[in-house]
């Protein structure tokens, strides 16, 4: 679990992001985001033509721009959710996804180094 701070205008609030599944090589993430009175089960990933976000319990699915492009993503998400919830999810996309990509890449590299070390020279 990771706590992140979301900011929008003069407001800020904390949310907890719990990772359920990740596959960095396939750009697939399944998360629980909770805080500020809301809780979302998110499935975030890529497909042949770009990125997507699904919130299964609400029947929501939408296209995403780059995970780092918050303006377009907030606009897409806010078509389905109140602005503050859309901003929370956008904050997770721009803050947490790069964190988990970096973490998983390091974990993968470390496991690769360990497996290399186990081979006799």
Coordinates of C-alpha atoms in Angstrom, one line a residue:
X1 CA 0.0 0.0 0.0
X2 CA 1.1 3.5 -0.7
X3 CA -0.3 6.8 0.5
X4 CA -0.4 9.7 -2.0
X5 CA -1.5 13.3 -1.7
X6 CA -3.9 14.5 -4.4
X7 CA -4.1 18.3 -5.1
X8 CA -6.6 20.2 -7.1
X9 CA -6.6 24.0 -6.9
X10 CA -6.2 25.0 -3.2
X11 CA -7.5 21.6 -1.9
X12 CA -5.4 18.5 -1.1
X13 CA -6.4 15.1 0.3
X14 CA -4.8 11.8 0.9
X15 CA -5.7 8.5 -0.7
X16 CA -4.4 5.0 -0.2
X17 CA -3.5 2.9 -3.2
X18 CA -3.4 -0.8 -2.8
X19 CA -1.9 -2.9 -5.6
X20 CA -3.9 -6.1 -6.4
X21 CA -2.1 -7.1 -9.6
X22 CA 0.6 -5.6 -11.8
X23 CA 2.3 -6.7 -15.0
X24 CA 4.7 -4.0 -16.0
X25 CA 5.8 -5.8 -19.1
X26 CA 2.2 -5.8 -20.3
X27 CA 1.3 -2.4 -18.8
X28 CA -1.5 -3.8 -16.7
X29 CA -2.5 -2.6 -13.2
X30 CA -5.3 -3.6 -10.9
X31 CA -5.6 -1.2 -7.9
X32 CA -7.9 -0.3 -5.0
X33 CA -7.9 3.5 -4.4
X34 CA -9.6 4.7 -1.2
X35 CA -9.8 7.9 0.7
X36 CA -11.8 11.1 1.0
X37 CA -15.0 9.2 1.2
X38 CA -14.6 7.2 -2.0
X39 CA -13.3 3.7 -2.9
X40 CA -12.6 2.5 -6.4
X41 CA -11.5 -0.8 -7.9
X42 CA -9.4 0.2 -11.0
X43 CA -8.2 -1.8 -13.9
X44 CA -5.7 0.2 -15.9
X45 CA -3.8 -1.0 -19.0
X46 CA -3.0 -0.7 -22.6
X47 CA -4.5 -2.1 -25.8
X48 CA -3.6 -1.9 -29.4
X49 CA -4.7 1.7 -29.8
X50 CA -3.7 3.3 -26.5
X51 CA -4.5 3.2 -22.8
X52 CA -7.7 2.4 -20.9
X53 CA -9.3 2.7 -17.4
X54 CA -12.1 0.4 -16.2
X55 CA -14.0 0.7 -12.9
X56 CA -15.9 -2.6 -13.0
X57 CA -18.3 -2.1 -10.1
X58 CA -19.6 1.1 -11.7
X59 CA -19.6 -0.2 -15.3
X60 CA -17.2 2.5 -16.4
X61 CA -14.6 2.1 -19.1
X62 CA -12.9 5.0 -20.9
X63 CA -9.9 5.7 -23.0
X64 CA -6.8 7.4 -21.5
X65 CA -4.1 9.4 -23.0
X66 CA -0.6 8.9 -21.7
X67 CA -0.6 8.1 -18.0
X68 CA 1.3 11.4 -17.5
X69 CA -1.2 13.6 -19.4
X70 CA -3.6 14.6 -16.6
X71 CA -5.8 17.2 -18.4
X72 CA -7.1 14.8 -21.1
X73 CA -7.5 11.9 -18.7
X74 CA -9.4 14.1 -16.1
X75 CA -11.7 15.2 -18.9
X76 CA -12.4 11.6 -20.0
X77 CA -12.9 10.4 -16.4
X78 CA -15.1 13.3 -15.4
X79 CA -17.7 12.3 -18.0
X80 CA -18.5 9.4 -15.7
X81 CA -17.6 10.6 -12.2
X82 CA -17.8 13.8 -10.0
X83 CA -14.9 16.1 -10.6
X84 CA -13.2 15.3 -7.3
X85 CA -13.3 11.6 -7.9
X86 CA -12.0 12.1 -11.4
X87 CA -9.1 14.2 -10.0
X88 CA -8.3 11.5 -7.5
X89 CA -8.1 8.8 -10.2
X90 CA -6.1 11.2 -12.4
X91 CA -3.7 11.8 -9.5
X92 CA -3.2 8.1 -9.1
X93 CA -2.5 7.8 -12.8
X94 CA 0.2 10.5 -12.8
X95 CA 1.7 9.7 -9.4
X96 CA 1.3 6.0 -8.7
X97 CA 1.7 4.4 -12.1
X98 CA 5.2 5.8 -12.6
X99 CA 6.1 4.7 -9.1
X100 CA 4.9 1.1 -9.6
X101 CA 6.5 1.0 -13.1
X102 CA 9.8 2.0 -11.5
X103 CA 9.4 -0.4 -8.5
X104 CA 8.5 -3.3 -10.7
X105 CA 11.3 -2.6 -13.1
X106 CA 13.8 -2.6 -10.2
X107 CA 12.3 -5.7 -8.8
X108 CA 12.6 -7.4 -12.2
X109 CA 16.2 -6.3 -12.6
X110 CA 17.1 -7.5 -9.1
X111 CA 15.6 -10.9 -9.7
X112 CA 17.5 -11.1 -13.0
X113 CA 20.7 -10.2 -11.2
X114 CA 20.0 -12.9 -8.6
X115 CA 19.4 -15.5 -11.3
X116 CA 22.6 -14.4 -13.1
X117 CA 24.5 -14.8 -9.8
X118 CA 23.3 -18.4 -9.4
X119 CA 24.8 -19.5 -12.8
X120 CA 28.3 -20.8 -12.5
X121 CA 31.0 -18.8 -14.3

